């Protein structure tokens, strides 16, 4: 996401500072367009994988949840973080939960024939697993970095 923000800021800067630099504007616009298309395809792939895992009869959903959440825990638990980094982690968790909510809503719309089974079964399991893993992650981060839990009150 940072690359996309940098590309869009670069395009904005060129159009504001050098509005007659057509080559610079076209090249940055093309890069921004390619990035946006690639980013959209990745999100679409994530929705397809979540949909397939939720609608499968095997244990694909459990495997996907375990692998994603294990890698999230492994990548952040035993690292040193300052209080400012904790705010960034909390913000990224909020974005991740919003994306998960949108993905689950889109999957629910697609499988509208069995809403109650979907909402009380798979969607609840995915949300509870994500909340539990985020809670454990923040617990380990605050414990490992000797941070007081009151640091969350500042943001």
C-alpha angles and dihedrals in degrees: 000000000000091000090054092049090050092049092050093046090050091051091049091048094050093048091050102040102030107024092162095055096100095171092053092048094047094046094049091044090051092049091047091049093049091048092049092050092048091047091050092050091052092052091046089052090051091052091049092049092048091047092050092047094049095046096044120102095217128073094276093121092053091047092050093048093048095048095045095045094043091054090047092052093043094051097052113022105082099034128106114253133179123215091263091055090051089059090052091049091050090050092050089050089053091051090047092052091049091051090048090051091051092047092050091047091052091047090049091052090051093050097041095146095079106030100152093050090048096047096044095040123032101011093051091048092051094048095045092048092050093048092047093050092048090050092050091046093053091044092055093043094053092043096046094046095043092239121158116239089233088075087083089064090067091065 
